[in-house]
CSV table of C-alpha atoms and ligand atoms in Angstrom, one decimal:
chain,number,residue,atom,x,y,z
A,1,MET,CA,0.6,102.4,78.8
A,2,LYS,CA,2.3,100.8,81.3
A,3,THR,CA,1.1,99.7,85.2
A,4,SER,CA,4.1,101.3,85.9
A,5,ASP,CA,7.8,102.2,84.8
A,6,LYS,CA,9.3,101.6,87.7
A,7,LEU,CA,11.9,98.7,86.9
A,8,PRO,CA,11.0,95.4,88.7
A,9,GLU,CA,13.4,94.0,90.9
A,10,ILE,CA,12.8,90.1,89.6
A,11,ILE,CA,14.0,89.5,86.2
A,12,GLN,CA,13.2,86.0,85.3
A,13,GLY,CA,16.3,85.0,83.0
A,14,GLY,CA,15.6,83.4,79.5
A,15,MET,CA,15.9,80.6,79.7
A,16,GLY,CA,16.6,78.6,76.2
A,17,VAL,CA,15.5,77.1,73.8
A,18,GLY,CA,12.0,77.6,74.9
A,19,VAL,CA,11.8,76.6,78.6
A,20,SER,CA,11.3,80.7,78.9
A,21,ASP,CA,8.1,80.4,77.2
A,22,TRP,CA,5.6,82.9,76.4
A,23,ARG,CA,3.4,81.1,79.8
A,24,LEU,CA,6.1,81.4,82.1
A,25,ALA,CA,7.1,85.8,81.3
A,26,LYS,CA,3.3,86.1,80.8
A,27,ALA,CA,3.1,84.7,84.3
A,28,VAL,CA,5.8,86.6,85.5
A,29,SER,CA,5.0,90.0,84.1
A,30,ILE,CA,1.4,90.1,85.7
A,31,GLN,CA,3.1,89.9,89.0
A,32,GLN,CA,4.8,93.2,88.1
A,33,GLN,CA,7.9,91.6,87.5
A,34,MET,CA,9.9,91.1,84.2
A,35,GLY,CA,9.1,88.1,82.2
A,36,VAL,CA,11.4,87.3,79.3
A,37,VAL,CA,10.8,84.9,76.9
A,38,SER,CA,14.0,83.3,75.0
A,39,GLY,CA,14.2,83.9,71.1
A,40,THR,CA,17.1,81.5,70.5
A,41,ALA,CA,15.6,79.3,68.6
A,42,ILE,CA,12.5,80.3,68.9
A,43,ASP,CA,11.8,79.8,64.6
A,44,SER,CA,12.2,75.9,65.4
A,45,VAL,CA,10.5,75.7,68.3
A,46,ILE,CA,6.7,78.0,66.8
A,47,ALA,CA,7.2,75.2,63.5
A,48,ARG,CA,7.3,72.3,66.3
A,49,ARG,CA,4.6,73.7,67.6
A,50,LEU,CA,2.6,74.2,64.4
A,51,GLN,CA,3.4,70.6,63.8
A,52,LEU,CA,2.1,69.4,66.8
A,53,GLY,CA,-1.7,71.0,66.2
A,54,ASP,CA,-1.3,74.0,67.8
A,55,THR,CA,-3.3,72.8,70.4
A,56,ASP,CA,-4.5,75.5,72.2
A,57,GLY,CA,-5.0,77.5,69.3
A,58,SER,CA,-2.6,80.5,71.2
A,59,ILE,CA,-0.3,80.3,68.1
A,60,ARG,CA,-2.8,81.1,65.1
A,61,ARG,CA,-4.6,83.8,67.3
A,62,ALA,CA,-0.7,85.0,67.7
A,63,LEU,CA,-0.5,85.3,63.6
A,64,SER,CA,-3.8,86.8,63.7
A,65,ASP,CA,-2.1,89.8,64.9
A,66,PHE,CA,0.8,89.7,63.2
A,67,PRO,CA,0.9,93.1,61.0
A,68,LEU,CA,1.4,91.6,57.3
A,69,PRO,CA,-0.8,88.5,57.0
A,70,GLU,CA,0.2,87.1,53.5
A,71,MET,CA,3.2,86.3,55.5
A,72,ALA,CA,2.1,84.9,58.5
A,73,GLN,CA,-0.2,82.8,56.3
A,74,ARG,CA,2.7,81.1,54.8
A,75,VAL,CA,3.6,80.2,57.9
A,76,LEU,CA,0.7,77.8,58.5
A,77,ASP,CA,0.6,76.7,54.9
A,78,GLN,CA,4.2,75.5,56.2
A,79,TYR,CA,4.3,74.0,59.6
A,80,PHE,CA,0.5,74.3,60.8
A,81,ILE,CA,-0.7,70.6,60.6
A,82,PRO,CA,-4.8,70.5,61.8
A,83,GLY,CA,-5.0,67.6,64.6
A,84,GLY,CA,-0.8,67.6,64.8
A,85,LYS,CA,1.2,65.1,63.4
A,86,PRO,CA,1.3,61.4,64.0
A,87,PRO,CA,3.8,60.8,66.7
A,88,GLU,CA,6.7,58.5,65.1
A,89,LYS,CA,6.5,61.3,62.1
A,90,PRO,CA,9.7,62.9,62.4
A,91,PHE,CA,9.2,67.4,62.7
A,92,LYS,CA,9.7,69.1,59.7
A,93,LEU,CA,12.9,70.6,59.7
A,94,ILE,CA,13.1,74.6,59.1
A,95,PRO,CA,15.2,76.1,56.4
A,96,VAL,CA,19.3,76.7,58.1
A,97,HIS,CA,20.4,79.5,59.0
A,98,GLY,CA,23.5,80.9,56.9
A,99,LEU,CA,25.1,83.7,55.5
A,100,GLN,CA,22.2,84.6,53.0
A,101,MET,CA,19.4,85.2,54.5
A,102,GLN,CA,17.1,83.0,53.1
A,103,GLY,CA,13.3,84.1,52.3
A,104,ALA,CA,11.8,81.4,54.2
A,105,GLY,CA,13.6,81.1,56.9
A,106,VAL,CA,14.4,84.8,57.6
A,107,GLU,CA,9.7,85.3,57.4
A,108,LEU,CA,9.5,82.2,60.2
A,109,THR,CA,12.4,83.7,62.1
A,110,ILE,CA,10.4,87.4,62.3
A,111,VAL,CA,6.9,86.0,62.8
A,112,SER,CA,7.9,83.3,65.4
A,113,ASN,CA,9.4,86.4,67.6
A,114,PHE,CA,6.6,87.7,67.0
A,115,ALA,CA,4.3,85.8,68.6
A,116,GLU,CA,6.4,84.9,71.1
A,117,VAL,CA,6.4,87.9,72.2
A,118,PHE,CA,3.0,88.9,71.1
A,119,LEU,CA,1.0,86.5,73.6
A,120,ALA,CA,3.9,87.5,76.7
A,121,LYS,CA,2.2,90.5,76.5
A,122,GLU,CA,-1.3,90.1,75.4
A,123,GLY,CA,-4.0,91.1,78.3
A,124,HIS,CA,-1.4,93.0,80.6
A,125,SER,CA,0.5,95.8,81.1
A,126,GLY,CA,3.7,94.3,82.8
A,127,HIS,CA,7.1,94.8,81.4
A,128,VAL,CA,8.6,91.5,78.8
A,129,GLY,CA,11.8,91.0,77.5
A,130,ILE,CA,13.4,88.7,75.5
A,131,ASN,CA,17.0,86.7,75.8
A,132,TYR,CA,19.3,86.3,72.6
A,133,LEU,CA,22.8,84.6,73.0
A,134,GLU,CA,24.8,86.8,71.1
A,135,LYS,CA,27.1,83.6,69.8
A,136,ILE,CA,23.9,82.7,67.9
A,137,GLN,CA,24.0,85.8,64.9
A,138,MET,CA,22.7,84.6,62.3
A,139,PRO,CA,19.1,84.3,63.2
A,140,THR,CA,20.1,87.6,64.7
A,141,LEU,CA,18.2,90.8,63.2
A,142,PRO,CA,14.9,89.4,61.8
A,143,SER,CA,14.5,88.0,65.4
A,144,LEU,CA,15.0,91.5,67.0
A,145,PHE,CA,12.8,92.9,63.9
A,146,GLY,CA,9.8,90.8,65.3
A,147,ALA,CA,10.0,90.6,68.6
A,148,MET,CA,10.4,94.9,67.9
A,149,LEU,CA,7.3,94.4,65.9
A,150,ALA,CA,5.5,92.7,69.1
A,151,ASN,CA,6.9,96.1,71.1
A,152,VAL,CA,8.8,94.1,73.4
A,153,ASP,CA,10.5,96.2,76.2
A,154,PHE,CA,13.6,95.2,76.8
A,155,VAL,CA,16.6,93.1,75.2
A,156,LEU,CA,18.5,91.1,76.7
A,157,MET,CA,21.9,89.3,75.6
A,158,GLY,CA,24.6,87.9,77.0
A,159,GLY,CA,27.1,84.7,75.5
A,160,GLY,CA,29.2,87.3,73.8
A,161,ILE,CA,30.1,91.3,74.4
A,162,PRO,CA,27.1,92.2,72.4
A,163,LEU,CA,28.5,96.2,71.0
A,164,ALA,CA,26.4,95.8,68.0
A,165,ILE,CA,23.3,95.1,68.8
A,166,PRO,CA,22.0,98.7,70.6
A,167,GLY,CA,22.6,100.3,67.5
A,168,ILE,CA,21.0,98.2,65.5
A,169,LEU,CA,18.0,98.4,68.3
A,170,ASP,CA,18.1,102.9,67.4
A,171,GLY,CA,18.1,101.9,63.8
A,172,LEU,CA,15.5,99.2,63.3
A,173,SER,CA,13.6,101.7,65.4
A,174,ARG,CA,14.1,104.1,62.5
A,175,TRP,CA,13.3,101.5,59.6
A,176,ASP,CA,17.3,102.3,59.1
A,177,THR,CA,19.6,99.3,56.8
A,178,VAL,CA,21.2,97.2,60.2
A,179,GLU,CA,24.4,95.8,59.6
A,180,LEU,CA,25.2,92.8,61.6
A,181,LYS,CA,28.9,91.8,61.6
A,182,LEU,CA,30.2,88.0,61.4
A,183,HIS,CA,31.8,86.1,63.3
A,184,VAL,CA,34.2,84.2,60.6
A,185,GLU,CA,36.4,81.2,61.7
A,186,ASP,CA,39.6,80.5,60.0
A,187,ASN,CA,39.6,84.6,58.0
A,188,SER,CA,43.3,85.1,57.4
A,189,LEU,CA,42.8,87.7,54.8
A,190,HIS,CA,40.0,89.3,57.3
A,191,GLN,CA,37.8,90.1,55.1
A,192,ASN,CA,34.5,91.5,56.6
A,193,TYR,CA,31.1,89.5,56.4
A,194,SER,CA,28.1,91.3,57.4
A,195,HIS,CA,24.4,90.4,57.6
A,196,HIS,CA,22.2,93.3,56.1
A,197,PHE,CA,18.8,93.9,56.9
A,198,ASP,CA,16.3,96.5,55.0
A,199,PRO,CA,12.7,96.2,57.5
A,200,LYS,CA,11.8,98.4,54.4
A,201,ALA,CA,11.5,95.4,52.6
A,202,PHE,CA,8.6,94.3,54.0
A,203,PHE,CA,6.8,97.0,54.3
A,204,PRO,CA,6.2,98.7,50.8
A,205,GLU,CA,3.7,100.6,52.4
A,206,GLU,CA,2.6,102.6,56.1
A,207,LEU,CA,5.5,102.1,58.3
A,208,PRO,CA,3.9,101.2,62.3
A,209,LYS,CA,5.8,102.8,64.8
A,210,LEU,CA,9.2,100.6,66.5
A,211,ASN,CA,9.6,101.8,69.9
A,212,ARG,CA,13.1,100.7,70.3
A,213,PRO,CA,13.2,98.5,73.2
A,214,LYS,CA,15.5,99.0,76.2
A,215,PHE,CA,19.2,96.8,76.4
A,216,LEU,CA,20.2,94.8,79.1
A,217,ALA,CA,23.1,93.3,78.4
A,218,ILE,CA,24.5,90.2,80.5
A,219,VAL,CA,27.7,90.5,81.6
A,220,SER,CA,29.7,88.6,84.5
A,221,SER,CA,32.5,90.8,85.1
A,222,ASP,CA,32.7,95.0,85.6
A,223,ILE,CA,35.3,94.9,83.2
A,224,VAL,CA,33.2,93.4,80.3
A,225,ALA,CA,30.0,96.0,81.8
A,226,LYS,CA,32.9,99.1,81.4
A,227,ASN,CA,33.8,97.6,77.8
A,228,MET,CA,30.5,97.4,76.9
A,229,ILE,CA,29.5,101.4,78.1
A,230,ARG,CA,32.5,102.1,76.2
A,231,ARG,CA,32.9,100.9,73.0
A,232,ALA,CA,29.2,99.8,72.4
A,233,THR,CA,27.6,100.8,69.2
A,234,GLY,CA,24.1,102.6,70.8
A,235,ASN,CA,22.7,103.4,75.1
A,236,VAL,CA,23.2,100.7,77.5
A,237,GLU,CA,20.5,100.9,80.0
A,238,GLY,CA,22.2,98.5,82.6
A,239,PHE,CA,22.9,94.7,82.9
A,240,VAL,CA,22.7,91.8,84.4
A,241,VAL,CA,25.5,90.6,85.9
A,242,GLU,CA,26.0,87.0,86.3
A,243,ASN,CA,28.0,84.7,88.1
A,244,TYR,CA,29.6,81.0,87.6
A,245,THR,CA,27.2,79.3,89.4
A,246,ALA,CA,24.5,80.4,86.9
A,247,GLY,CA,22.3,78.6,84.9
A,248,GLY,CA,22.8,77.6,81.2
A,249,HIS,CA,25.9,79.5,79.7
A,250,ASN,CA,28.9,80.3,81.6
A,251,ALA,CA,31.4,82.9,81.0
A,252,PRO,CA,35.4,80.8,81.7
A,253,PRO,CA,37.0,81.3,84.2
A,254,ARG,CA,39.6,83.7,84.0
A,255,ARG,CA,42.9,81.9,84.9
A,256,SER,CA,47.1,82.2,84.8
A,257,ASP,CA,47.3,78.6,84.4
A,258,LYS,CA,45.3,78.0,81.4
A,259,SER,CA,45.5,73.8,82.2
A,260,SER,CA,42.8,73.9,85.4
A,261,LEU,CA,39.1,74.1,84.6
A,262,GLN,CA,38.1,75.2,87.8
A,263,TYR,CA,35.8,79.2,88.8
A,264,THR,CA,38.4,80.8,91.4
A,265,GLU,CA,37.3,83.9,93.5
A,266,LYS,CA,38.9,86.1,90.7
A,267,ASP,CA,35.7,85.2,88.4
A,268,ILE,CA,33.4,86.7,91.1
A,269,PRO,CA,32.3,89.6,90.1
A,270,ASP,CA,33.4,93.2,91.4
A,271,ILE,CA,29.9,94.8,92.2
A,272,GLY,CA,31.5,97.9,93.6
A,273,LYS,CA,32.9,97.9,90.4
A,274,ILE,CA,29.9,97.6,88.6
A,275,ARG,CA,28.0,100.4,90.7
A,276,GLU,CA,30.5,102.4,89.3
A,277,THR,CA,29.0,102.3,85.9
A,278,GLY,CA,25.6,104.7,87.4
A,279,LEU,CA,23.6,101.8,86.0
A,280,PRO,CA,20.7,100.4,86.2
A,281,PHE,CA,22.3,95.7,87.6
A,282,TRP,CA,20.1,92.4,88.4
A,283,LEU,CA,22.6,90.3,90.0
A,284,ALA,CA,22.2,86.4,89.1
A,285,GLY,CA,23.6,83.0,89.6
A,286,GLY,CA,22.1,82.3,92.6
A,287,TYR,CA,20.0,84.4,94.2
A,288,ALA,CA,16.7,83.5,94.0
A,289,SER,CA,15.9,83.5,98.2
A,290,PRO,CA,15.0,86.5,100.5
A,291,LYS,CA,18.1,87.0,102.1
A,292,LYS,CA,20.0,87.5,98.8
A,293,LEU,CA,17.5,89.3,97.2
A,294,LYS,CA,17.9,92.0,100.1
A,295,GLU,CA,21.5,91.4,100.2
A,296,ALA,CA,22.1,92.3,96.1
A,297,LEU,CA,19.3,95.6,96.7
A,298,ASP,CA,22.2,96.2,99.1
A,299,SER,CA,24.7,96.1,97.6
A,300,GLY,CA,22.4,98.4,95.1
A,301,ALA,CA,21.7,96.6,92.2
A,302,LYS,CA,18.1,97.3,91.0
A,303,GLY,CA,16.9,93.3,92.4
A,304,ILE,CA,18.0,90.1,91.4
A,305,GLN,CA,17.9,87.8,88.1
A,306,VAL,CA,16.7,84.3,88.3
A,307,GLY,CA,16.7,81.4,86.0
A,308,THR,CA,16.3,78.2,87.9
A,309,ALA,CA,13.5,78.4,90.3
A,310,PHE,CA,11.6,79.6,87.3
A,311,ALA,CA,12.4,76.9,85.5
A,312,TYR,CA,10.9,74.0,88.0
A,313,CYS,CA,7.6,76.5,88.5
A,314,ARG,CA,4.0,75.2,86.8
A,315,GLU,CA,4.3,77.5,83.4
A,316,SER,CA,7.9,76.5,82.5
A,317,ALA,CA,8.0,74.8,79.2
A,318,LEU,CA,10.3,71.9,80.6
A,319,LEU,CA,8.7,68.2,80.8
A,320,PRO,CA,7.1,67.4,83.4
A,321,GLU,CA,8.6,64.4,83.9
A,322,ILE,CA,12.3,66.0,84.0
A,323,LYS,CA,11.1,68.8,86.6
A,324,GLN,CA,9.9,66.5,88.7
A,325,GLU,CA,13.3,64.3,89.0
A,326,VAL,CA,15.5,67.0,89.1
A,327,LEU,CA,12.6,68.4,92.7
A,328,GLY,CA,12.5,65.1,94.0
A,329,ARG,CA,16.5,64.0,93.0
A,330,CYS,CA,17.0,68.0,95.6
A,331,MET,CA,15.0,66.4,98.1
A,332,ASN,CA,16.6,63.0,98.3
A,333,GLY,CA,20.5,65.0,98.1
A,334,ASN,CA,21.5,62.8,94.7
A,335,LEU,CA,21.4,65.9,92.5
A,336,ASN,CA,25.0,66.0,90.4
A,337,ILE,CA,24.9,69.8,88.6
A,338,ILE,CA,28.5,69.8,87.1
A,339,THR,CA,29.9,73.0,84.8
A,340,ASP,CA,31.1,70.2,81.7
A,341,PHE,CA,33.3,72.8,80.2
A,342,GLN,CA,33.5,70.4,76.6
A,343,ALA,CA,29.2,69.9,75.9
A,344,SER,CA,29.0,72.7,74.5
A,345,PRO,CA,29.8,73.7,70.0
A,346,THR,CA,29.3,77.4,71.7
A,347,GLY,CA,33.2,76.1,73.3
A,348,TYR,CA,31.6,78.3,76.5
A,349,PRO,CA,31.3,76.1,80.0
A,350,PHE,CA,27.7,74.9,80.0
A,351,LYS,CA,25.7,73.3,83.7
A,352,VAL,CA,24.1,69.8,83.0
A,353,ILE,CA,22.2,68.0,85.5
A,354,CYS,CA,23.2,64.2,85.0
A,355,LEU,CA,20.1,62.0,84.1
A,356,GLU,CA,19.2,58.9,83.0
A,357,ASN,CA,17.3,59.2,80.7
A,358,SER,CA,19.8,62.2,79.2
A,359,ILE,CA,22.5,63.0,76.7
A,360,THR,CA,24.4,62.9,79.8
A,361,ASN,CA,23.9,60.0,80.1
A,362,THR,CA,27.6,58.4,79.0
A,363,ASP,CA,26.0,55.0,77.2
A,364,ASN,CA,23.5,57.5,75.8
A,365,TYR,CA,25.5,59.6,74.6
A,366,ASN,CA,28.3,57.4,72.6
A,367,LYS,CA,25.0,55.1,70.8
A,368,ARG,CA,23.4,58.5,69.5
A,369,LYS,CA,24.5,58.8,66.0
A,370,ARG,CA,25.9,62.6,65.3
A,371,CYS,CA,23.8,65.3,63.6
A,372,CYS,CA,23.9,68.2,62.7
A,373,ASP,CA,20.4,69.5,61.3
A,374,LEU,CA,19.5,71.9,62.8
A,375,GLY,CA,22.5,74.5,62.9
A,376,TYR,CA,21.8,76.7,65.3
A,377,LEU,CA,25.8,76.7,66.7
A,378,ARG,CA,27.0,76.4,63.3
A,379,HIS,CA,30.0,78.1,62.7
A,380,ILE,CA,31.0,80.1,59.5
A,381,TYR,CA,34.4,79.3,58.4
A,382,CYS,CA,37.3,80.4,55.1
A,383,LYS,CA,37.9,77.4,53.3
A,384,GLU,CA,42.0,77.5,51.6
A,385,ASN,CA,39.7,78.9,48.0
A,386,SER,CA,38.3,82.1,50.4
A,387,GLU,CA,34.4,80.5,50.4
A,388,ILE,CA,32.8,80.0,52.6
A,389,GLY,CA,31.8,77.1,54.4
A,390,TYR,CA,30.0,75.9,57.8
A,391,ARG,CA,30.6,73.3,60.4
A,392,CYS,CA,30.0,72.8,64.2
A,393,PRO,CA,31.7,71.1,66.5
A,394,GLY,CA,29.0,68.6,67.2
A,395,GLU,CA,28.2,67.4,64.0
A,396,PRO,CA,29.7,63.8,62.9
A,397,VAL,CA,34.2,64.4,63.9
A,398,GLN,CA,34.7,62.9,60.1
A,399,SER,CA,32.9,66.1,58.3
A,400,TYR,CA,34.3,68.4,61.2
A,401,VAL,CA,37.5,67.4,60.6
A,402,LYS,CA,37.3,67.4,57.0
A,403,LYS,CA,36.5,71.0,56.6
A,404,GLY,CA,39.6,71.8,58.5
A,405,GLY,CA,38.3,71.4,61.9
A,406,PRO,CA,40.4,70.8,65.0
A,407,HIS,CA,40.2,67.0,66.2
A,408,ASP,CA,40.0,68.0,69.7
A,409,LYS,CA,37.0,70.7,69.5
A,410,THR,CA,34.9,67.7,68.9
A,411,GLU,CA,35.2,65.9,72.0
A,412,GLY,CA,32.4,65.6,74.2
A,413,LYS,CA,30.9,67.5,72.4
A,414,GLN,CA,27.0,67.6,72.3
A,415,CYS,CA,23.8,68.6,70.3
A,416,LEU,CA,22.9,71.2,72.1
A,417,CYS,CA,20.4,72.2,69.0
A,418,ASN,CA,18.6,68.9,69.3
A,419,GLY,CA,19.3,67.4,73.4
A,420,LEU,CA,17.2,71.8,74.6
A,421,LEU,CA,14.7,70.9,72.0
A,422,ALA,CA,13.7,67.6,73.7
A,423,THR,CA,13.4,69.0,76.9
A,424,ILE,CA,10.3,70.8,76.6
A,425,GLY,CA,8.9,67.7,74.0
A,426,LEU,CA,9.6,69.1,71.1
A,427,ALA,CA,12.1,66.1,70.2
A,428,GLN,CA,13.4,65.2,67.0
A,429,VAL,CA,12.1,61.5,65.3
A,430,ARG,CA,14.8,59.3,64.4
A,431,GLU,CA,15.0,55.8,63.1
A,432,HIS,CA,13.1,53.7,64.6
A,433,GLY,CA,11.1,55.8,66.0
A,434,LEU,CA,13.7,56.9,68.4
A,435,SER,CA,13.8,60.5,69.9
A,436,GLU,CA,16.7,62.6,70.7
A,437,LEU,CA,17.5,62.3,74.4
A,438,PRO,CA,17.4,65.1,76.4
A,439,ILE,CA,19.8,67.2,78.1
A,440,VAL,CA,19.7,69.6,81.3
A,441,THR,CA,21.0,72.5,82.2
A,442,SER,CA,20.5,74.8,85.2
A,443,GLY,CA,22.2,76.6,88.4
A,444,GLU,CA,24.2,75.3,90.2
A,445,ASN,CA,22.2,76.2,93.6
A,446,PHE,CA,18.7,75.0,94.4
A,447,SER,CA,18.0,75.8,98.2
A,448,PHE,CA,15.2,77.7,97.1
A,449,ALA,CA,13.6,74.4,96.5
A,450,ALA,CA,12.6,73.1,99.9
A,451,PRO,CA,10.9,75.7,101.4
A,452,MET,CA,9.2,76.8,97.8
A,453,ILE,CA,8.2,73.1,98.1
A,454,GLU,CA,7.2,73.4,101.5
A,455,ARG,CA,5.1,76.7,100.8
A,456,ALA,CA,3.6,75.3,97.8
A,457,GLY,CA,4.4,71.9,96.7
A,458,MET,CA,6.6,70.2,93.8
A,459,ASN,CA,4.2,72.0,91.5
A,460,TYR,CA,4.7,75.8,92.6
A,461,SER,CA,3.8,78.5,90.6
A,462,ALA,CA,5.7,81.7,88.9
A,463,LYS,CA,4.1,83.4,91.5
A,464,ASP,CA,5.1,81.3,94.1
A,465,VAL,CA,8.5,81.5,93.8
A,466,ILE,CA,8.3,85.3,93.0
A,467,ASP,CA,6.1,85.7,96.5
A,468,TYR,CA,9.2,83.8,98.3
A,469,ILE,CA,11.4,85.2,97.3
A,470,LYS,CA,10.0,89.4,98.2
A,471,SER,CA,8.2,87.7,101.5
A,472,GLU,CA,10.5,89.8,103.5
A,473,LEU,CA,10.8,93.0,101.5
B,1,FMN,C1,17.0,76.2,81.8
B,1,FMN,C2,17.8,77.2,81.7
B,1,FMN,C3,18.2,77.5,80.3
B,1,FMN,C4,19.2,79.2,80.7
B,1,FMN,N1,18.8,79.6,79.2
B,1,FMN,C5,19.7,80.4,79.1
B,1,FMN,C6,20.0,81.3,77.5
B,1,FMN,O1,19.6,80.6,76.3
B,1,FMN,N2,20.4,82.5,77.7
B,1,FMN,C7,20.8,83.5,78.6
B,1,FMN,O2,21.1,84.5,78.4
B,1,FMN,N3,21.0,82.4,79.8
B,1,FMN,C8,20.5,81.6,80.6
B,1,FMN,N4,20.4,81.2,81.4
B,1,FMN,C9,20.6,82.1,82.5
B,1,FMN,C10,19.3,82.4,83.7
B,1,FMN,O3,18.4,83.3,82.3
B,1,FMN,C11,20.2,82.8,84.8
B,1,FMN,O4,20.1,84.1,84.4
B,1,FMN,C12,20.8,82.5,85.5
B,1,FMN,O5,19.6,80.8,85.6
B,1,FMN,C13,20.7,82.9,87.0
B,1,FMN,O6,21.1,82.0,88.4
B,1,FMN,P1,19.8,80.6,88.8
B,1,FMN,O7,20.0,79.8,87.5
B,1,FMN,O8,21.0,80.5,89.6
B,1,FMN,O9,18.8,81.8,89.4
B,1,FMN,C14,19.6,79.5,81.0
B,1,FMN,C15,19.3,79.6,82.9
B,1,FMN,C16,18.4,78.1,83.2
B,1,FMN,C17,18.5,77.2,84.0
């Protein structure tokens, strides 16, 4: 039973990779707001935390509640290192997701999504959501299943138009086999490539009850919202309306002049038209203040979604030294946040903070030897002989071009997979003991920082953020 079925005013936005982990989401949910864990690359996060020795025992505790003990044990056998791996040794990699869903990779994905949601929900009855990106399709079906086994309350998805997901949630809740059509580049013959996932295959005997989580689509315009309502394969229970100042990936500018990479008033979502849909909605992108919450409520929104203010609170998984540096720079007035139109292999604009000791520093970027060993952002493409291949614009340029990828798409590309894992202390170790460097994403609006630090200091908590935002209600 929930303490309240009332929809929360504040959603703590899902922040990948692993920035909004179960600790942050739980701290928010306990305050009767919505905590959201990130499901993006969560299999790598869990596999690496296990290799660091699972120091507080949380993952093993979650796995002891997993309904298929043998599957949980196989994951532990593969990745858990008592006492942790030696710091100079690289992390063992997990299977890369592809068109064929591989046994061990699928199991790790199910178990990891389960564990993260289980821990976020443990010991209270508040709402917990999980966030995914539509563009990262290959782990999606086992991820949703794992999160549903832990009884996730909400699924939130953006970074594309997630038309297929509501119907998949319906299907999984009935234990049906579900299908996700995959985006394939250079598919001139328009062949159909899909993932099929049969949840019953894992449960030969009694099937536990699976609740259908509510689905919130993260959109940047009323056009996408209306499209979702008209064309989605099942019910959409609401929207997060995110503007272009938000952290993480942003929707590309809607521009008539293709050469100018700039947001204009055309990109500001029309809240009146979103309201016309009649569905609950939350506004995101620079809303972390009492005034902006009030403005959102007055416009008919249920509330707001906040990312950046939570990313720098003490429960988030960002490395403490990154939190200190960014908040310090913000207070000194020398924080440089840009919309990078090239960095992300997804092709979407991506907000980055320029920091000396990160991969956005030009020297560091030029020194890094490109490699693609995690592959979450690989695109599937059709070769001339109709076979399937995989390529990522962030991989070594030569190999990308050899696979038929256009050279210009590789320019300025970052390896977000390795960079984002480094920002939460899970950097891969490379040659000569050097580690991958972080890449830090944040929203443009840091106006929350001065009042937060004044109220609670640099080490402020998730509760401090909520108390501040709600202080004038
Ligand atoms: C560090 C960070 C990572 C983020 N990662 C994701 C993500 O993986 N998926 C997503 O839908 N949104 C992501 N976002 C966006 C947030 O969920 C949220 O909508 C946004 O930050 C709200 O704007 P604000 O940062 O101005 O509060 C991220 C934001 C930050 C700051």
